[in-house]
Tab-separated table of C-alpha atoms and ligand atoms in Angstrom:
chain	number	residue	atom	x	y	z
Y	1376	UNK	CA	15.290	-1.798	-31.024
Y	1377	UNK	CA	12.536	-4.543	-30.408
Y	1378	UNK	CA	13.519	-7.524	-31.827
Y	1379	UNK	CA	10.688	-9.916	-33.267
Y	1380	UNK	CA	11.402	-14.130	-32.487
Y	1381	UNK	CA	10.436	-14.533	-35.690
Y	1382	UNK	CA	12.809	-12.743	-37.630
Y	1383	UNK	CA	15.964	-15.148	-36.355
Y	1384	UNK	CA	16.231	-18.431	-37.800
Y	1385	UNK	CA	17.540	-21.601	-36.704
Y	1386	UNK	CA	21.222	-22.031	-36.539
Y	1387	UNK	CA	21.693	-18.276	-36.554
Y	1388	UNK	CA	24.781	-17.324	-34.723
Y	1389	UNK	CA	27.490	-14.557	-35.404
Y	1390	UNK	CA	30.049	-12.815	-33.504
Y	1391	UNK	CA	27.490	-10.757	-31.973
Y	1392	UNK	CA	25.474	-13.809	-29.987
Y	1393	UNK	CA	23.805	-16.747	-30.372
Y	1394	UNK	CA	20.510	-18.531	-31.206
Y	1395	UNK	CA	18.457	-19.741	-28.306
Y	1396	UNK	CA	14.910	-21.630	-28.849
Y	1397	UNK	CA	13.041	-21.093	-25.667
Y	1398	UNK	CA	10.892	-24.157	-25.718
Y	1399	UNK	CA	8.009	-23.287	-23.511
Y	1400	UNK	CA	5.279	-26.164	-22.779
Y	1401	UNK	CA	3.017	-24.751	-25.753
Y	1402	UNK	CA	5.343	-23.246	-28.099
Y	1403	UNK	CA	9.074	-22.212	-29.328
Y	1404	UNK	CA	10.360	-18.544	-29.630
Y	1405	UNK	CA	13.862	-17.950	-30.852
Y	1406	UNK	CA	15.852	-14.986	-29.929
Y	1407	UNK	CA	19.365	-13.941	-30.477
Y	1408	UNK	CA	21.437	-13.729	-26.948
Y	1409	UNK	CA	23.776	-11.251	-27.715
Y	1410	UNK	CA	27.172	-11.554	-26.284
Y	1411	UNK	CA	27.319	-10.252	-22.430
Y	1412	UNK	CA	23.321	-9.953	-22.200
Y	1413	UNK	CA	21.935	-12.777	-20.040
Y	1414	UNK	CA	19.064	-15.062	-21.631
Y	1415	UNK	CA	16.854	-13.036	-19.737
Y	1416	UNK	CA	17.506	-9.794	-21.030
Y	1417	UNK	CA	17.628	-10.949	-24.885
Y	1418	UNK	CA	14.300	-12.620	-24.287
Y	1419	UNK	CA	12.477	-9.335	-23.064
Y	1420	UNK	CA	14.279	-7.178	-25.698
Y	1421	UNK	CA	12.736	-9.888	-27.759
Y	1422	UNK	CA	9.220	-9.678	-26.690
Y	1423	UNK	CA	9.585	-13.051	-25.282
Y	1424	UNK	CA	8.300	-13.383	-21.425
Y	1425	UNK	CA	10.211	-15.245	-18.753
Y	1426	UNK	CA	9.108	-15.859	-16.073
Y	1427	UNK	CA	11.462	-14.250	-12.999
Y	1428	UNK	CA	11.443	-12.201	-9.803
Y	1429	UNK	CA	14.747	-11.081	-8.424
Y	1430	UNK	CA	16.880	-10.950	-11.663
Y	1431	UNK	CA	20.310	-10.966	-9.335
Y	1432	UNK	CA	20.217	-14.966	-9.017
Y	1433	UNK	CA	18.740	-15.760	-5.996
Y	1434	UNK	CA	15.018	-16.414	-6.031
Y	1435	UNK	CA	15.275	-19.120	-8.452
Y	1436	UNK	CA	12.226	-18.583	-10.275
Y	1437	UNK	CA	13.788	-18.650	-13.620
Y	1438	UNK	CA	15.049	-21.715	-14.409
Y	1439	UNK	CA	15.623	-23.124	-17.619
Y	1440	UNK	CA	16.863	-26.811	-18.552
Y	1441	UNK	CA	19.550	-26.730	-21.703
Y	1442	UNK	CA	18.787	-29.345	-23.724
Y	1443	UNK	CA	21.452	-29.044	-26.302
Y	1444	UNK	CA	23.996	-26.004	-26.492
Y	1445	UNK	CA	25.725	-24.501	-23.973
Y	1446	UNK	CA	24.750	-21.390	-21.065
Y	1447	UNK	CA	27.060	-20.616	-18.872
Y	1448	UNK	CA	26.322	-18.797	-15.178
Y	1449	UNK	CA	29.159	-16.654	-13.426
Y	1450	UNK	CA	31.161	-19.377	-11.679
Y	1451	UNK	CA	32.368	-19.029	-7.673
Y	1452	UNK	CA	28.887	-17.977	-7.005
Y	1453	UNK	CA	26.395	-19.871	-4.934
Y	1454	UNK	CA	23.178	-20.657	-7.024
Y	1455	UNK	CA	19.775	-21.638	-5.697
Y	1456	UNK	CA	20.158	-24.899	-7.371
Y	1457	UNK	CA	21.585	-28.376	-6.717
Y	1458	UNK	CA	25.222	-29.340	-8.015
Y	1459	UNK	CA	22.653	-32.333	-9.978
Y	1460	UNK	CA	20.372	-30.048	-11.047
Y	1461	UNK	CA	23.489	-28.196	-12.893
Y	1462	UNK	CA	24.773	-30.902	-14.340
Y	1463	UNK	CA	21.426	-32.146	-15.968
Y	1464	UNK	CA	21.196	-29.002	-17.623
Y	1465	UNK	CA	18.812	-26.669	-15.553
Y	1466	UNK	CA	20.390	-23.114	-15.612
Y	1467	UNK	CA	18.936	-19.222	-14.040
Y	1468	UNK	CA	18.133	-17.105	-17.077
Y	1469	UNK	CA	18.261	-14.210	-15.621
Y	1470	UNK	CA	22.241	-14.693	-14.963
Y	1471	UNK	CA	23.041	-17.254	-18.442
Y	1472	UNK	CA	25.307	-16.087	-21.211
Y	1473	UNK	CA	24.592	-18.146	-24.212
Y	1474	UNK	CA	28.231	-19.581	-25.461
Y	1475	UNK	CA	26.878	-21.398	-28.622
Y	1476	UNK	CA	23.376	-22.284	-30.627
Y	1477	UNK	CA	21.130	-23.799	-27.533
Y	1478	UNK	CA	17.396	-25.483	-26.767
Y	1479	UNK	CA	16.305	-24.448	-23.320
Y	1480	UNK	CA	12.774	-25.966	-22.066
Y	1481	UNK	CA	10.847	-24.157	-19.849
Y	1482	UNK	CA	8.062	-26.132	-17.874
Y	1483	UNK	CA	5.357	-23.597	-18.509
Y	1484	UNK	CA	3.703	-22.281	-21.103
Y	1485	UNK	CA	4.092	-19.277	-22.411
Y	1486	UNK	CA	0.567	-18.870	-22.056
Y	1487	UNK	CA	0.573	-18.452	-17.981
Y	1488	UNK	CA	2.757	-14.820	-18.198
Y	1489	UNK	CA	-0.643	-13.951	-20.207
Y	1490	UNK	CA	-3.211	-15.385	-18.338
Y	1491	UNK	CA	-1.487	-14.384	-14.903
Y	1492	UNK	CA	0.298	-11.249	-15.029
Y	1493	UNK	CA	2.068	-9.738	-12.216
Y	1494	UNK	CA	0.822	-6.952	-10.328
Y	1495	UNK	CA	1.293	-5.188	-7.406
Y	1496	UNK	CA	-1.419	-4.347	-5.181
Y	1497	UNK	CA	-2.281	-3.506	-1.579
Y	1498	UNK	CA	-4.534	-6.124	0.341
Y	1499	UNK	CA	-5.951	-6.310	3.557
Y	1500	UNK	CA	-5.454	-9.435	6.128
Y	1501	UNK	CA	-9.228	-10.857	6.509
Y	1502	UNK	CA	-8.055	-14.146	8.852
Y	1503	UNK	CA	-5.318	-15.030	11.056
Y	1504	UNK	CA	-5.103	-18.394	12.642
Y	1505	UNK	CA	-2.633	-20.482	14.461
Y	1506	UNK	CA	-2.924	-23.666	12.892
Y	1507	UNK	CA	0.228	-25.480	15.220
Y	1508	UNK	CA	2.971	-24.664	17.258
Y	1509	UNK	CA	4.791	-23.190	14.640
Y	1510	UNK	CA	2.271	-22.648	11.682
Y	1511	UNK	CA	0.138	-19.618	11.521
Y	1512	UNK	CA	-2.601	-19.163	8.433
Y	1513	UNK	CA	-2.925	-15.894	6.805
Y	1514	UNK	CA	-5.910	-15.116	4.492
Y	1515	UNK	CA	-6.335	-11.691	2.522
Y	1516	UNK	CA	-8.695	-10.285	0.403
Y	1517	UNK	CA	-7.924	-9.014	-2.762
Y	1518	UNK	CA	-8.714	-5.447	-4.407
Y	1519	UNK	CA	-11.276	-5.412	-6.892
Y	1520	UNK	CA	-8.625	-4.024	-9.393
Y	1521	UNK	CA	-6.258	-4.611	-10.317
Y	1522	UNK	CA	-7.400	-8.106	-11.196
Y	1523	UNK	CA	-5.136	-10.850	-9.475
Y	1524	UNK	CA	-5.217	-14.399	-10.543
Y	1525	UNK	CA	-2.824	-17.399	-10.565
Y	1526	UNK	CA	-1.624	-20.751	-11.474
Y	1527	UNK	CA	-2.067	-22.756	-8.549
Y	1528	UNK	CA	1.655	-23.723	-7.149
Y	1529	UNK	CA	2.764	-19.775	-7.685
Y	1530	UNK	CA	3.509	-18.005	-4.922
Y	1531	UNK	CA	3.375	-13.940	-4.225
Y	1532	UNK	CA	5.510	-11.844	-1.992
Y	1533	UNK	CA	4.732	-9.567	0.808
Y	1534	UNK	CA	6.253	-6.530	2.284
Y	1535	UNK	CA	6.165	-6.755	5.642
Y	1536	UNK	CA	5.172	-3.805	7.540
Y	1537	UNK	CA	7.370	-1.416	8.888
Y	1538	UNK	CA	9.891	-2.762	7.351
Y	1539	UNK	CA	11.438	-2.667	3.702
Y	1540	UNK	CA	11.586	-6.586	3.508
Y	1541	UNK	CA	10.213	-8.744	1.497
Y	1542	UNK	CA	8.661	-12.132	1.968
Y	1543	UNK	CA	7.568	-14.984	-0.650
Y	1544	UNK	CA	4.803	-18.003	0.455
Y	1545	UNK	CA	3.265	-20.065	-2.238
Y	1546	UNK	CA	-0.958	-19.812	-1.995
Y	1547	UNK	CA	-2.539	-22.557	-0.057
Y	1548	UNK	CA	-5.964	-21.903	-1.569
Y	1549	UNK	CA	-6.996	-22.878	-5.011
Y	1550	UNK	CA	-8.600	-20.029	-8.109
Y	1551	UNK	CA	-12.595	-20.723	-6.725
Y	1552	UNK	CA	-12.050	-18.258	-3.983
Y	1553	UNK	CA	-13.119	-15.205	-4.745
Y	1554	UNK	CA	-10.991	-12.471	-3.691
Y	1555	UNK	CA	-9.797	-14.107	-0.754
Y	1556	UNK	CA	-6.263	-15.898	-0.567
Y	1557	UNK	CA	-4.866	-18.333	2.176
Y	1558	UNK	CA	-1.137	-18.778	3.540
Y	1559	UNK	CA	0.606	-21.463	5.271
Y	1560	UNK	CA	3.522	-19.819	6.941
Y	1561	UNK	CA	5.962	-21.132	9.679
Y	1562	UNK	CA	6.710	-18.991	12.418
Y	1563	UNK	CA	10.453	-18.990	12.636
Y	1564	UNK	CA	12.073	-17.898	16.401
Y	1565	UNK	CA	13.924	-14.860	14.751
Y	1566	UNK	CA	12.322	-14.032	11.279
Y	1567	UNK	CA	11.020	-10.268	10.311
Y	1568	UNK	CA	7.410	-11.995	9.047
Y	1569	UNK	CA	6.898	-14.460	11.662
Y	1570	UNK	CA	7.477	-11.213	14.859
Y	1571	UNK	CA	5.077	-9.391	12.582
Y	1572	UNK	CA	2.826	-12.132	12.913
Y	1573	UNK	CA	2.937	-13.249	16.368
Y	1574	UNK	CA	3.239	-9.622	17.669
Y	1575	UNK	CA	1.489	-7.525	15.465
Y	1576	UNK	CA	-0.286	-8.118	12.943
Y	1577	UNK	CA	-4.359	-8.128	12.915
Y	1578	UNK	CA	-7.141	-8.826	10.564
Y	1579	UNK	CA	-8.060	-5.693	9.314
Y	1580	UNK	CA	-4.014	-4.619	8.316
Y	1581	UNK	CA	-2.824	-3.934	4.914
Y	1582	UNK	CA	0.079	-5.727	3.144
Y	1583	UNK	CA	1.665	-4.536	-0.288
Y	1584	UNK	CA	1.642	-7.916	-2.378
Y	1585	UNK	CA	3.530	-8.249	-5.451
Y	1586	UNK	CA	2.727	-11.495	-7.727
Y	1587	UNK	CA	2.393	-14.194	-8.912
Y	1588	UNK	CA	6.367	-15.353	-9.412
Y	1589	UNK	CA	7.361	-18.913	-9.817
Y	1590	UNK	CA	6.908	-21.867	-12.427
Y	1591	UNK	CA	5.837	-24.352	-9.634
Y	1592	UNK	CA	2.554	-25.890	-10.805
Y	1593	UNK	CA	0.588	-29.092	-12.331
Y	1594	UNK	CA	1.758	-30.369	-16.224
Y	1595	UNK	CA	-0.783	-30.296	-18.129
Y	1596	UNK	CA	0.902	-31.969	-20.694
Y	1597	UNK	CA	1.778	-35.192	-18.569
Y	1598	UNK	CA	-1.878	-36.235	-17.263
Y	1599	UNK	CA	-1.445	-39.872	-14.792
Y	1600	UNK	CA	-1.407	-40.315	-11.609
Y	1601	UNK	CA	0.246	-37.824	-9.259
Y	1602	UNK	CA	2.160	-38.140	-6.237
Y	1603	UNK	CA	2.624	-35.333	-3.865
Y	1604	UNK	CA	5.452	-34.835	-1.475
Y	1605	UNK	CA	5.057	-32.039	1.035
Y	1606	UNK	CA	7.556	-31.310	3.878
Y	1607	UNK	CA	5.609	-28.512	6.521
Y	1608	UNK	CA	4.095	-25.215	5.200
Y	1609	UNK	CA	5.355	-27.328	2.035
Y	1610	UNK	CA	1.816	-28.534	2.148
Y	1611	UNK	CA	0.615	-24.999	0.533
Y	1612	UNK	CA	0.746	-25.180	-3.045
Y	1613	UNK	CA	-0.078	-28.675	-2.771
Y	1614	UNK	CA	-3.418	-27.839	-1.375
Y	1615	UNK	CA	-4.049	-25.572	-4.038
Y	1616	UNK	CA	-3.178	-27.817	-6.177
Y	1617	UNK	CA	-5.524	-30.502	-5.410
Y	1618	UNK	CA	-8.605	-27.957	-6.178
Y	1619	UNK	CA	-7.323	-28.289	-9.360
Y	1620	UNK	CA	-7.551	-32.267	-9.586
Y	1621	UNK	CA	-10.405	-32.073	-7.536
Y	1622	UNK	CA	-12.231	-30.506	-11.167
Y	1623	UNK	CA	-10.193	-32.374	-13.450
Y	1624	UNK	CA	-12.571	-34.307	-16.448
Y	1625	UNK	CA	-9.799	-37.045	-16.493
Y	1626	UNK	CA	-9.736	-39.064	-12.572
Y	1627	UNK	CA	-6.572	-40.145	-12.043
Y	1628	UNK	CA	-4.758	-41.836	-8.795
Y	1629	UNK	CA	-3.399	-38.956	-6.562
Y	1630	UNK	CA	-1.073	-39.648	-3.657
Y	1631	UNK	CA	-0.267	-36.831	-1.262
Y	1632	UNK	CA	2.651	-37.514	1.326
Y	1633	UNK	CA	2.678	-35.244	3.940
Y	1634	UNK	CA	5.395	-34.911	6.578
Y	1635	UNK	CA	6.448	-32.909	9.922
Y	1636	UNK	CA	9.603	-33.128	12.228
Y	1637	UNK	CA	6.907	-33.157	15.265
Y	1638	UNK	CA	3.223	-34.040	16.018
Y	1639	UNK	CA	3.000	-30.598	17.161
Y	1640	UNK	CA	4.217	-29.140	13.761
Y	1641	UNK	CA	1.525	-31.115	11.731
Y	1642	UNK	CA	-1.772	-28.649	10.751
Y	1643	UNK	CA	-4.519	-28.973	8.296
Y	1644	UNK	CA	-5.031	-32.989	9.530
Y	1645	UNK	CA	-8.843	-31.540	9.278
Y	1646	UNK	CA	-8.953	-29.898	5.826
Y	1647	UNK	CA	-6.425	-32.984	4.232
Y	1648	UNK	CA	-9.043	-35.542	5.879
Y	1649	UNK	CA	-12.075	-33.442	4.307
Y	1650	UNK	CA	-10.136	-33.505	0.825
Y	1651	UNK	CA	-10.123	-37.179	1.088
Y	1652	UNK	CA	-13.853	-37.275	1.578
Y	1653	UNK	CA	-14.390	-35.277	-2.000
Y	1654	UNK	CA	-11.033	-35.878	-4.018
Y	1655	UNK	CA	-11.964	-38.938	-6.165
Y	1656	UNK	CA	-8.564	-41.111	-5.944
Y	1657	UNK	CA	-7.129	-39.320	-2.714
Y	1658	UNK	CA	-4.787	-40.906	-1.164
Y	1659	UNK	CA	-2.987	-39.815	1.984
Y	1660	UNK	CA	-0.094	-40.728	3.927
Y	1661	UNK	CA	1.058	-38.553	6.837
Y	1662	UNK	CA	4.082	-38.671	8.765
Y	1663	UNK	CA	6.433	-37.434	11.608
Y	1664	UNK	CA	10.080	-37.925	12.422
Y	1665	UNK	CA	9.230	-38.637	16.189
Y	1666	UNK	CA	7.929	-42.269	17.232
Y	1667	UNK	CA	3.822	-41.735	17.352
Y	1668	UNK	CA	1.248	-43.986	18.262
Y	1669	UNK	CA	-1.539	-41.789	17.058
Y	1670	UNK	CA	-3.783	-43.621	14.361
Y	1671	UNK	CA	-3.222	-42.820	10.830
Y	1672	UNK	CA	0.250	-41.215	11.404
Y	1673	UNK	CA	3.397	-43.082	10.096
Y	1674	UNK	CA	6.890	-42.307	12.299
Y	1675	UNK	CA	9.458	-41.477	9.171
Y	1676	UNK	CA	9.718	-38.692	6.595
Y	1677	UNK	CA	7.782	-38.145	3.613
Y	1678	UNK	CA	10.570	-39.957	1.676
Y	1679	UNK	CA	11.751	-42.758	3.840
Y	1680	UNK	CA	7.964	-43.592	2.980
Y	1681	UNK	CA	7.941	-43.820	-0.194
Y	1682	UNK	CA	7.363	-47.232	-1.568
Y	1683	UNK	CA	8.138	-48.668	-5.485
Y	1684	UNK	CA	4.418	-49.047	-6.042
Y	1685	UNK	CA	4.405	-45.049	-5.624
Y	1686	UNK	CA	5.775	-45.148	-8.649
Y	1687	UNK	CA	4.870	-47.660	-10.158
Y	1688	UNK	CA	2.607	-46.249	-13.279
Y	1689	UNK	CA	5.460	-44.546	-15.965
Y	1690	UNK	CA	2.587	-42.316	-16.687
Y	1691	UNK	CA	3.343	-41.049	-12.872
Y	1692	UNK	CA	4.398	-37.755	-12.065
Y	1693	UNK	CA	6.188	-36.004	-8.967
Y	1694	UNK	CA	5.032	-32.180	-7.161
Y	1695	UNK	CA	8.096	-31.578	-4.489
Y	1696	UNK	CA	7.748	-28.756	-1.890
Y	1697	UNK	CA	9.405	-28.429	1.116
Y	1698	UNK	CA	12.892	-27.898	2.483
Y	1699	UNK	CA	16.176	-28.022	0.506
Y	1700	UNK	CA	17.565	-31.532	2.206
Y	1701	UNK	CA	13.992	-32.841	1.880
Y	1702	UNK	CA	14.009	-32.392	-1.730
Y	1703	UNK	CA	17.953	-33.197	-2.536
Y	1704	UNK	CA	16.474	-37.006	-0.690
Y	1705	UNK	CA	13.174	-36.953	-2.688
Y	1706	UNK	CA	14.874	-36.315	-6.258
Y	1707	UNK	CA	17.442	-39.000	-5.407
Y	1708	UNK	CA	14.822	-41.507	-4.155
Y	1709	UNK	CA	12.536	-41.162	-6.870
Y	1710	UNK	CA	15.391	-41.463	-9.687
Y	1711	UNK	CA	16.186	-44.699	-7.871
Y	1712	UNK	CA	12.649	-45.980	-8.090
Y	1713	UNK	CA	12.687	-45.485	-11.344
Y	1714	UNK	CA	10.571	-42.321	-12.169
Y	1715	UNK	CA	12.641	-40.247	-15.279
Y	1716	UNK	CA	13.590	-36.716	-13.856
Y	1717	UNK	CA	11.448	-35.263	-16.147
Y	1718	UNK	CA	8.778	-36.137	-13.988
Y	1719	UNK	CA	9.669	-34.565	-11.506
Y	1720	UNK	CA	8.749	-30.803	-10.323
Y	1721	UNK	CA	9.855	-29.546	-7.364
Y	1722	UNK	CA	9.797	-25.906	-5.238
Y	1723	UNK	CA	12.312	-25.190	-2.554
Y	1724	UNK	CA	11.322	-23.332	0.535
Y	1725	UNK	CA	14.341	-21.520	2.314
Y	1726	UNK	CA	13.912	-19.925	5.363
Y	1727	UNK	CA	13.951	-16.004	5.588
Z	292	LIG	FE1	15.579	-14.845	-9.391
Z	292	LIG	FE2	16.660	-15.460	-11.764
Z	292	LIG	S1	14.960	-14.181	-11.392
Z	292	LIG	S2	17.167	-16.280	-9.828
C-alpha cells in the first residue's frame, strides 16, 4: 500500500512507527517510519524521494542531519561518516530506524530527484588525457536518450570494463556542454579503473554509466561569498561548480583553494588561470606540501592556508572535496574560524 505524506500528521506516532518530517531545502514531507524499516524505505513506500546509491551503508550519499528526535544506525559498524559528524546529528537513511517523532534536513531540494533523475546508459569515451603524473582526464559523450543531466557537484559511476566493478568520480565539467562530460581521476598504482586507464582504455570505448548520485552541490538558499577547498582530483566538482557562479545574476566573492602533495600532482593550473580571467570575483590560491619556489604556488595544504579573513563575511559559505583527513582538518579549521557548520558542505573522496 502507497502511503501519501499527506495523510500523516504531526506528532503521529503509534506502536507501529514514528513520524519523520523530511525537511528538504524547498519543502517538508512527513512519512510514518514503521518499526524495523529504515528511513529510506518508509520514504519510498511513501512516495517521498531520497536521494541514495548503495542502500547497504557505504556510499554515503544519503545523509540526513536529525534536528530533533532520535534515528538510530546499527552500532559496531563502520559508517562513511565522522565520529563529529554523528554527534551533530547527520545520520545514513538508508540504514536509520526512527526511535521517536524526528526533523531530519536534507540539503537538497526535493526538486533535484525531479529535475535529475537517474539513469543508466551506455557512453562512449570521446578524450583521454594525462593531465599529471598521476591525473588522467576522461571525457564521454552522452546518448541522445535517455536524457542525462545533473546538478553540478553530483557525481556518476562507471563500470569498468571487463570487469563487474564499479567506480564513482564527481563531473569536472559544468551543464553547458552538450553531451559531452569531463573526469578528473587519479591513477592509483593498484586500482581496477586506473590499469583500465593506463593500459587499455581508448577514445572510441564504451562505458555503462549509472547517475547522477550524491547531494554534493551549491545552496541556493545561502547566496555570499564562497570559498572552495579542493584537495587533488578534489578539484572536479569544484570546477563544475564555478560554471555555475560564473552565470550567477548575483556576483559574489569566490575563493577557490586548491592543493596537491607534489608539484607534479597539480593539473588544470591552465584551465583554473583561464577561470580567473572570466569568473568575476575569482580568487585563487594554490598550494603543495613540498617547499616550491615556482611563482604563484604557496608550500602548505589547502587548510594550513586558510586565513580568518576567508571567513570573514557570516554570509560565507564552505564547498569541501577531497580526501577524508583533508576534510576531518578543514571542518575543524573552519569551526574554529568561526564559520557555523551549517555552512559547510563537504564530499569525501576514498580511494577504490
Ligand atoms: Fe549509500 Fe546510504 S545509500 S550509504
Amino acid at each position: 500500500m502507497s502511503l501519501s505524506p499527506t495523510e500523516i500528521r504531526p506528532g503521529t506516532s503509534a506502536g507501529t512507527g514514528h513520524c519523520v518530517r523530511l525537511n528538504y531545502a524547498d519543502v517538508t514531507k512527513e512519512i510514518v517510519v514503521p518499526t524495523g524499516s529504515t528511513v529510506l524505505e518508509a520514504a519510498e513506500t511513501a512516495g517521498a524521494r531520497l536521494v541514495n546509491q548503495c542502500r547497504i551503508g557505504t556510499c554515503g550519499t544519503c545523509v540526513g542531519r536529525v534536528r530533533t528526535g532520535e534515528l538510530a544506525m546499527a552500532e559496531g559498524r563502520v559508517y562513511p561518516l565522522r565520529s563529529d559528524e554523528i554527534g551533530e546529528g547527520m545520520r545514513l537513511l538508508c540504514q536509520s530506524h526512527a526511535l521517536a517523532e524526528t526533523d531530519v534536513d536534507l540539503d537538497y531540494p526535493a526538486a533535484m530527484l525531479d529535475d535529475h533523475p537517474v539513469v543508466a546508459t551506455t557512453v562512449k569515451v570521446a578524450g583521454l588525457d594525462r593531465l599529471a603524473d598521476t591525473v588522467v582526464e576522461l571525457v564521454v559523450r552522452l546518448p541522445k536518450s535517455p536524457r542525462f543531466s545533473f546538478r553540478p557537484g553530483q557525481y556518476v559511476r562507471f563500470r569498468i570494463p571487463g570487469t563487474a566493478e564499479w567506480r564513482s568520480y564527481s563531473m569536472a565539467s559544468g551543464q553547458r556542454h552538450n553531451r559531452r562530460l569531463a573526469f578528473t581521476i587519479r591513477l592509483l598504482p593498484d586500482g581496477a579503473m586506473s590499469d583500465y586507464l593506463r593500459n587499455r582504455a581508448a577514445v572510441g570505448d564504451e562505458l555503462e554509466m549509472e547517475g547522477p548520485f550524491g547531494s554534493f552541490g551549491l545552496d541556493e538558499d545561502s547566496p555570499g561569498p564562497v570559498l572552495m577547498i579542493a584537495g587533488g582530483t578534489g578539484l572536479a566538482p569544484m570546477l563544475s561548480m564555478l560554471e555555475t557562479l560564473q552565470t550567477a545574476r548575483e556576483r559574489h566573492p569566490i575563493r577557490l583553494v586548491f592543493g596537491c602533495a607534489r608539484m607534479a600532482d597539480l593539473f588544470h593550473l591552465d584551465e583554473i588561470e583561464a577561470r580567473r580571467g572570466f569568473t568575476t570575483g575569482l580568487d585563487v590560491r594554490v598550494v603543495v606540501d613540498e617547499p616550491t619556489d615556482r611563482s604563484g604556488i604557496l608550500t602548505g595544504n589547502p587548510v594550513s592556508v586558510l586565513t580568518p579573513e576567508d571567513v570573514a563575511d557570516p554570509r560565507s559559505s564552505a564547498y569541501l572535496c577531497g580526501p577524508p583527513a583533508m576534510l576531518d582538518a578543514a571542518h575543524e579549521r573552519l569551526q574554529v574560524l568561526g564559520m557555523p557548520r551549517d555552512r559547510i558542505h563537504s564530499e569525501q573522496f576514498l580511494p577504490s
